[in-house]
mmCIF file of C-alpha atoms in Angstrom:
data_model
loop_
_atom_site.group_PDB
_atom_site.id
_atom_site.type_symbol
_atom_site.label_atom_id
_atom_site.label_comp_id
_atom_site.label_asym_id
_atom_site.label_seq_id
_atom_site.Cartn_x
_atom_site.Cartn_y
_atom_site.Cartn_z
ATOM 1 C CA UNK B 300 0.000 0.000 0.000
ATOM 2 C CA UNK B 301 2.566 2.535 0.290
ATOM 3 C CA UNK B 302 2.895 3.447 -3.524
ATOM 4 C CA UNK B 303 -0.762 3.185 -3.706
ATOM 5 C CA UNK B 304 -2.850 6.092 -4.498
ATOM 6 C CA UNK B 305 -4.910 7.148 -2.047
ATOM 7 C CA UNK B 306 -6.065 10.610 -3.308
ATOM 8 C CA UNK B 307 -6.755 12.838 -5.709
ATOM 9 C CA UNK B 308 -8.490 16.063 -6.578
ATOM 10 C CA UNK B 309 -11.616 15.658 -8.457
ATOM 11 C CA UNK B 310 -10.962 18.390 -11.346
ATOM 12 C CA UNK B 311 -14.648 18.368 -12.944
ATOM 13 C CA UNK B 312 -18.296 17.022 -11.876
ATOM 14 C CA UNK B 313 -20.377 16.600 -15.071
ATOM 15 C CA UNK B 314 -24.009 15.758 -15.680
ATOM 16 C CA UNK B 315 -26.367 16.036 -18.316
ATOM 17 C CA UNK B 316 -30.256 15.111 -19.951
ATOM 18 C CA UNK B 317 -30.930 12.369 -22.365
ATOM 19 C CA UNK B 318 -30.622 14.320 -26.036
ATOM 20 C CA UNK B 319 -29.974 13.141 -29.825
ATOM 21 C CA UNK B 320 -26.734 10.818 -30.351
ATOM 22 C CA UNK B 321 -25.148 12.440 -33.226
ATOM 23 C CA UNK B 322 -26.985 10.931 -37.008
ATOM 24 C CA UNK B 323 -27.630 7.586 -35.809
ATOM 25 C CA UNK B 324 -31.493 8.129 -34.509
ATOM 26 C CA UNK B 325 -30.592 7.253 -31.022
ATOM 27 C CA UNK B 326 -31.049 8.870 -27.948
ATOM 28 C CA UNK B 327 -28.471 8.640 -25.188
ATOM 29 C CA UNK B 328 -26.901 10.565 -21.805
ATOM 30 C CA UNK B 329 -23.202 10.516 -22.927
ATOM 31 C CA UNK B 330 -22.931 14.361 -23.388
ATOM 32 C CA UNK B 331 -22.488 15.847 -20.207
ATOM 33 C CA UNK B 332 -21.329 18.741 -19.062
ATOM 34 C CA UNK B 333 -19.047 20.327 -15.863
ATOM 35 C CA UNK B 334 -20.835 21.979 -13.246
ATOM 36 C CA UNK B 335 -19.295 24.684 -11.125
ATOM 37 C CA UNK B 336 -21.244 24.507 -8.004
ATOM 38 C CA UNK B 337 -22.018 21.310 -5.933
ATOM 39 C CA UNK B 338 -23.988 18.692 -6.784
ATOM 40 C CA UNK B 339 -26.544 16.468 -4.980
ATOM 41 C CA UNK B 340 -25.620 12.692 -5.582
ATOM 42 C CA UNK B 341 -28.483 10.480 -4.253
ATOM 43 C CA UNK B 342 -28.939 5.990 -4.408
ATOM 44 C CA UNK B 343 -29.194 6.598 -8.531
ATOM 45 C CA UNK B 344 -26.984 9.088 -9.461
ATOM 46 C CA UNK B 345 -26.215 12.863 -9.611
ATOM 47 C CA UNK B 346 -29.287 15.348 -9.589
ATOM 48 C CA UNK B 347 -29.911 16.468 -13.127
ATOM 49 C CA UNK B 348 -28.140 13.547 -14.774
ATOM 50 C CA UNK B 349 -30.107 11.040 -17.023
ATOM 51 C CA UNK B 350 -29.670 7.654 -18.863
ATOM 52 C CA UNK B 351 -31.953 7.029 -22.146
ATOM 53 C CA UNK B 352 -31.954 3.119 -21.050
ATOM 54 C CA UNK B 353 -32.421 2.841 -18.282
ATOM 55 C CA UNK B 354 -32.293 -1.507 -19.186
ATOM 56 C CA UNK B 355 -28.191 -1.220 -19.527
ATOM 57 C CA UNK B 356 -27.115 2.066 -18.030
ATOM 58 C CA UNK B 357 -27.798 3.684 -14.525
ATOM 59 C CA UNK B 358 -29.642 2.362 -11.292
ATOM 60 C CA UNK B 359 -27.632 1.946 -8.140
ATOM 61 C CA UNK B 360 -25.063 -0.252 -9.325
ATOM 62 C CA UNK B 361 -24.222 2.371 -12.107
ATOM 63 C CA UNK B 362 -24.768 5.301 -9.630
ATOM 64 C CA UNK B 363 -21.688 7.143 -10.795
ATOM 65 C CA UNK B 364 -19.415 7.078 -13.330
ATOM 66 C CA UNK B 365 -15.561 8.356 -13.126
ATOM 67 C CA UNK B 366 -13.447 7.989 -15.952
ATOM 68 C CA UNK B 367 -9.526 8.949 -15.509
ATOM 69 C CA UNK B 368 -8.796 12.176 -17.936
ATOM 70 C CA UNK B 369 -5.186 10.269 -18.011
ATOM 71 C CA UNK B 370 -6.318 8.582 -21.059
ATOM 72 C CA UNK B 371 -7.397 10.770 -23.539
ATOM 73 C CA UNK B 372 -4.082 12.053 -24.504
ATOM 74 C CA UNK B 373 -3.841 8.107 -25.777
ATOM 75 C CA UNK B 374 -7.323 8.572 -27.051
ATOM 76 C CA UNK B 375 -6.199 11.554 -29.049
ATOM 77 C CA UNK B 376 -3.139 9.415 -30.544
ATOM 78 C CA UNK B 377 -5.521 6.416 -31.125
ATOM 79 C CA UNK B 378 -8.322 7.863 -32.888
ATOM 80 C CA UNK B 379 -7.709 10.858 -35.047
ATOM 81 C CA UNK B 380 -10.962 10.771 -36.687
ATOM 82 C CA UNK B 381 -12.267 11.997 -33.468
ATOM 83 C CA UNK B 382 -13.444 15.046 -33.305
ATOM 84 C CA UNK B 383 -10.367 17.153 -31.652
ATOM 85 C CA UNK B 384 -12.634 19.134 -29.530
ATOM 86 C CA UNK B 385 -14.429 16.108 -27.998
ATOM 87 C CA UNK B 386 -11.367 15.019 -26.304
ATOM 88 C CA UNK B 387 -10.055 18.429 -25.386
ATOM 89 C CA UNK B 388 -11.980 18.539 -22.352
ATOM 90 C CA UNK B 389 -13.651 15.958 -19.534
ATOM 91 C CA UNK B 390 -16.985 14.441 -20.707
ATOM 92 C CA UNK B 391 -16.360 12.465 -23.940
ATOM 93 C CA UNK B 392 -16.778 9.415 -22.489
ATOM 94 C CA UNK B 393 -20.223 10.340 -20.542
ATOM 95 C CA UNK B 394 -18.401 10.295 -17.057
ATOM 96 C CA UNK B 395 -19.541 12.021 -14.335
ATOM 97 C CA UNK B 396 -15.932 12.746 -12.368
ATOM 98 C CA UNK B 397 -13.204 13.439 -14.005
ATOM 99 C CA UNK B 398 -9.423 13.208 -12.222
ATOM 100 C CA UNK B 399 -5.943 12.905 -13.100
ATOM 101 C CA UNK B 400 -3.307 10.464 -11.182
ATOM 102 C CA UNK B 401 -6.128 7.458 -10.866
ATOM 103 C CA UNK B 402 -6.581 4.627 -13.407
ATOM 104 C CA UNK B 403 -7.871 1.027 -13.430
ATOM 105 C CA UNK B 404 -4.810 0.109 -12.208
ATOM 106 C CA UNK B 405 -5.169 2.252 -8.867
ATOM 107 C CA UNK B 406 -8.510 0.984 -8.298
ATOM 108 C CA UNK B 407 -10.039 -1.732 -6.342
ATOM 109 C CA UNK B 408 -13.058 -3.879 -6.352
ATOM 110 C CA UNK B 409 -15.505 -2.945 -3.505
ATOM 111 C CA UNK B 410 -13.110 0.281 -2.741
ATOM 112 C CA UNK B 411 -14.747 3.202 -0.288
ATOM 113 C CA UNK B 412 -13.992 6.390 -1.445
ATOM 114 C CA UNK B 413 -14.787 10.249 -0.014
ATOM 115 C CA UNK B 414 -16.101 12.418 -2.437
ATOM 116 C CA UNK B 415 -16.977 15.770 -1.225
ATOM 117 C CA UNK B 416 -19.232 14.332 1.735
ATOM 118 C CA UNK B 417 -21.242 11.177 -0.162
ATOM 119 C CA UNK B 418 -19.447 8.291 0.356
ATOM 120 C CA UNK B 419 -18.213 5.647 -3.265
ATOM 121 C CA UNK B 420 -17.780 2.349 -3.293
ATOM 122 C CA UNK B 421 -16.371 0.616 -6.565
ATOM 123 C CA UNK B 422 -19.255 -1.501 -7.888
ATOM 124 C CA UNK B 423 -17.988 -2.820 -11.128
ATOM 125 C CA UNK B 424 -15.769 -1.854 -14.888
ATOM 126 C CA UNK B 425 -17.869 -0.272 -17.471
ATOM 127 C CA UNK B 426 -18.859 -2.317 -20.046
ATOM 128 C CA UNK B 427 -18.214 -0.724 -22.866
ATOM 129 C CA UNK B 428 -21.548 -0.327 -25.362
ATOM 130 C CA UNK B 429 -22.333 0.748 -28.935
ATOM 131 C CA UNK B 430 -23.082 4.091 -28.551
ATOM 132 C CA UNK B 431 -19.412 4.987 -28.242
ATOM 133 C CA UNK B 432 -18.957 4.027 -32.123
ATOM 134 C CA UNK B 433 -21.583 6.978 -32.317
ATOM 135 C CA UNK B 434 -19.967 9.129 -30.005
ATOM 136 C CA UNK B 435 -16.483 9.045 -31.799
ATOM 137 C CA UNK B 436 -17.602 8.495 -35.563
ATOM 138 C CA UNK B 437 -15.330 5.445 -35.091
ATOM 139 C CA UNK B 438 -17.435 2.120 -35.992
ATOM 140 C CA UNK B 439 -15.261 0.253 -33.728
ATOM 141 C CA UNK B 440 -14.861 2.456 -30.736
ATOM 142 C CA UNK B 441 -16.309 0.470 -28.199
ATOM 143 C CA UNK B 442 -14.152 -2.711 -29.115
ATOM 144 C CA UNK B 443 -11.228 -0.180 -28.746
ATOM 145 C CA UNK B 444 -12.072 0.791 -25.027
ATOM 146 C CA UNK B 445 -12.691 -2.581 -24.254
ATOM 147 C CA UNK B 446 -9.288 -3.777 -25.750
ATOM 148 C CA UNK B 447 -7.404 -1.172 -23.781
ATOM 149 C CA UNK B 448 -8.775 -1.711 -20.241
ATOM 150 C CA UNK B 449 -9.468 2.105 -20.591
ATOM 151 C CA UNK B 450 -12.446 1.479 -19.534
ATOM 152 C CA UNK B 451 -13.810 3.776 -16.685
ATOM 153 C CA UNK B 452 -15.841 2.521 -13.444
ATOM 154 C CA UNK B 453 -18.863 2.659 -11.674
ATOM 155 C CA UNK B 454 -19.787 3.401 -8.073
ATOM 156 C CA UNK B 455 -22.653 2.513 -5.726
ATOM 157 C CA UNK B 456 -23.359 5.500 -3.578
ATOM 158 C CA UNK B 457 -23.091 4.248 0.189
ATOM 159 C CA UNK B 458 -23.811 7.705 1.742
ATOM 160 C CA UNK B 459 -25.628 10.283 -0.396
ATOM 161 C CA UNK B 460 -24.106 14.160 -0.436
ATOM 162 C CA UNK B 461 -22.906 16.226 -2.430
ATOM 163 C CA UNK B 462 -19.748 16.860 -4.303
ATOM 164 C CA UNK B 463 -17.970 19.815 -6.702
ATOM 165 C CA UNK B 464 -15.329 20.202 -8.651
ATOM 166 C CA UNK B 465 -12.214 21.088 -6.429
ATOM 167 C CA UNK B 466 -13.449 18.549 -3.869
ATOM 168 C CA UNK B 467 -10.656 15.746 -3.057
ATOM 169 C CA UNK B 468 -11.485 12.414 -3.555
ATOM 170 C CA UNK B 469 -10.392 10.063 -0.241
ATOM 171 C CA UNK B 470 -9.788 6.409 0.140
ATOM 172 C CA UNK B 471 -11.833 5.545 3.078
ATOM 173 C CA UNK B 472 -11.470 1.268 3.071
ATOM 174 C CA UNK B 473 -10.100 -1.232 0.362
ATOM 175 C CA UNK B 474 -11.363 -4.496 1.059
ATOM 176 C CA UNK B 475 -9.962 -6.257 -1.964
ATOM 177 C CA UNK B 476 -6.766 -5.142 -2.728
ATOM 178 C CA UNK B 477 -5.955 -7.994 -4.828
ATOM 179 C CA UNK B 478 -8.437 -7.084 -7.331
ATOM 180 C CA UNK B 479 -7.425 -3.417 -9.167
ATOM 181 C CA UNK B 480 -9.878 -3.278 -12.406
ATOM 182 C CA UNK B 481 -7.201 -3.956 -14.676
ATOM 183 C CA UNK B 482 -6.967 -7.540 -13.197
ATOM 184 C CA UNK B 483 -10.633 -7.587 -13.297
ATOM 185 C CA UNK B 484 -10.751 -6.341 -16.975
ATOM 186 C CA UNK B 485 -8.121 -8.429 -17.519
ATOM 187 C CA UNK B 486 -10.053 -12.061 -16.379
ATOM 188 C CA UNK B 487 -13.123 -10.853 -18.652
ATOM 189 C CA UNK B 488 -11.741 -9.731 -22.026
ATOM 190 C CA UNK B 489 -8.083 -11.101 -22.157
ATOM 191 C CA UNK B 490 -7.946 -14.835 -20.040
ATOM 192 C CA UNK B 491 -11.617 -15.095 -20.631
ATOM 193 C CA UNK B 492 -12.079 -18.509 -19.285
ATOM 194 C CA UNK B 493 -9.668 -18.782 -16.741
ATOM 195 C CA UNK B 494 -11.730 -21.074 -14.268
ATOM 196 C CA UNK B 495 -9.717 -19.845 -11.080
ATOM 197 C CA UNK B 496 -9.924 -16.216 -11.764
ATOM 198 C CA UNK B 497 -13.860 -16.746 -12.842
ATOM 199 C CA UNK B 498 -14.410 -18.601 -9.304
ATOM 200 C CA UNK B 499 -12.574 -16.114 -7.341
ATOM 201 C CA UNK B 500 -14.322 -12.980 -9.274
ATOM 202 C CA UNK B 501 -17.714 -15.043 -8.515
ATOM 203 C CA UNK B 502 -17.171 -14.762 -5.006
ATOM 204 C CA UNK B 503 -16.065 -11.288 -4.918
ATOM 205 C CA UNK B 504 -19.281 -9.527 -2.430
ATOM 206 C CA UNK B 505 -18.643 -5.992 -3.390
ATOM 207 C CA UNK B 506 -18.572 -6.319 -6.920
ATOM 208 C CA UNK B 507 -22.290 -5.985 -8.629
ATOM 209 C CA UNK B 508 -24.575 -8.204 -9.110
ATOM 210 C CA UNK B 509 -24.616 -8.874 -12.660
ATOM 211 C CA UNK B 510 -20.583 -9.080 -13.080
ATOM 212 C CA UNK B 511 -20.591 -11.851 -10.142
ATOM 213 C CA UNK B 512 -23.224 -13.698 -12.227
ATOM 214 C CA UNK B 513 -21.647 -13.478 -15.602
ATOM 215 C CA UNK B 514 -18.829 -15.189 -14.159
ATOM 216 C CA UNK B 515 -20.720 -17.327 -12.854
ATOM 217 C CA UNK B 516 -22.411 -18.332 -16.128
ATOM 218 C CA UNK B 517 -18.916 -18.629 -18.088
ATOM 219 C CA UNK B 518 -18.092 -21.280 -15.399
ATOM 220 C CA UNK B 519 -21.126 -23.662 -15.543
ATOM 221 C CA UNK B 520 -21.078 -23.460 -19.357
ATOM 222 C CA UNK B 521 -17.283 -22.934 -20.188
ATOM 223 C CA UNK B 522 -18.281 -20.288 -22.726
ATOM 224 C CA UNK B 523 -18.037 -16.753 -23.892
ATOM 225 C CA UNK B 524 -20.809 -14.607 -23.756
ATOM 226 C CA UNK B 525 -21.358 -12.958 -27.130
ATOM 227 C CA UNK B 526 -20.155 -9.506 -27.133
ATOM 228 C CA UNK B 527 -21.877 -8.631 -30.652
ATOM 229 C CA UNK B 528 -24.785 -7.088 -29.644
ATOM 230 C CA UNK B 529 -23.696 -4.250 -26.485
ATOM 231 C CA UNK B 530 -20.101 -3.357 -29.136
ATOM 232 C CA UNK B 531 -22.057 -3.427 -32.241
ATOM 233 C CA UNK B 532 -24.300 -0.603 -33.309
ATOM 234 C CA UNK B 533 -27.732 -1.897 -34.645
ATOM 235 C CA UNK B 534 -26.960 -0.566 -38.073
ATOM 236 C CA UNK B 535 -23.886 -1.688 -38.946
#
């Protein structure tokens, strides 16, 4: 633990209403936008935030997303047909904190974490879905974040409160320090049917729901899920 980081400042809050997804007919809550003043965080998420399905995104598993702003300088290098303003700033990838100096790699399954006074715990990776491809007018876009473990996470909100920009962001309790994302990310999309790493991820109580059961299902059948239909969009 003593190279592990254990803070950081949270440098934007963003949130932001269900609207058009660029020409493809959808509707989604990817674009969001920084907030200067505090925001209310409740069970399901920030106040004024929305998710168009509600099926496959939000709820209290999916409370909060954070994605680390650390990547998009390899987003940038990675996919110049991006729009250059999109990944000039915090919000292209629909997260809802933004910070520097914390990555998959620094975080834990089931972690506790301060924000501003609500209270974070670590509930699972982001699955990466289709309406990235839109997002980045890059038909594989979602494969891409799903291929670099550049994922972003999710939280569970513990303690409802508030939280700004400028607000640090605390490790209060790691209760699996064995599993960082990256090893997480790692069992699902790399060593995908690695029957110890499935068992042990199975058993993990702070991870969410669905994540303990989709391990669970690659174990009793000793197959892959098929990824088509959450990477590929409908029209393609």
């Amino acid at each position: 633990m003593t190279d592990a980081v254990t803070e950081v400042a949270i440098d934007a809050v963003l949130v932001g209403p269900v609207a058009p997804l660029g020409l493809s007919g959808s509707c989604s809550g990817i674009a969001k936008t920084p907030r200067l003043h505090p925001v209310a965080v409740g069970l399901n998420g920030l106040a004024g935030d929305a998710q168009a399905d509600l099926r496959h995104h939000g709820g209290p598993e999916k409370a909060v997303h954070h994605y680390a702003f650390d990547h998009y300088a390899g987003w940038r290098r990675d996919v110049p047909e991006a729009d250059p303003s999109l990944l000039a700033r915090p919000g292209a990838f629909g997260e809802n904190l933004s910070t520097l100096g914390l990555t998959e790699h620094d975080i834990c399954v089931g972690d506790l974490w301060r924000a501003g006074s609500a209270l974070l715990q670590v509930s699972q990776a982001r699955q990466p879905c289709w309406k990235l491809n839109h997002r980045f007018a890059a038909a594989d876009m979602a494969r891409r974040v799903q291929a670099s473990g550049r994922t972003g996470w999710y939280y569970r909100v513990v303690e409802p409160g508030a939280i700004a920009a400028g607000d640090r962001l605390r490790l209060v309790k790691r209760p699996h320090p064995a599993w960082p994302l990256a090893r997480l990310l790692r069992a699902f999309y790399v060593d995908r049917l690695d029957r110890d790493a499935l068992a042990r991820i199975a058993a993990l109580e702070a991870l969410s729901p669905s994540w303990r059961a989709l391990a669970r299902r690659r174990l009793e059948r000793g197959v892959v899920e098929d990824w088509a239909p959450r990477l590929e969009s409908p029209d393609s």
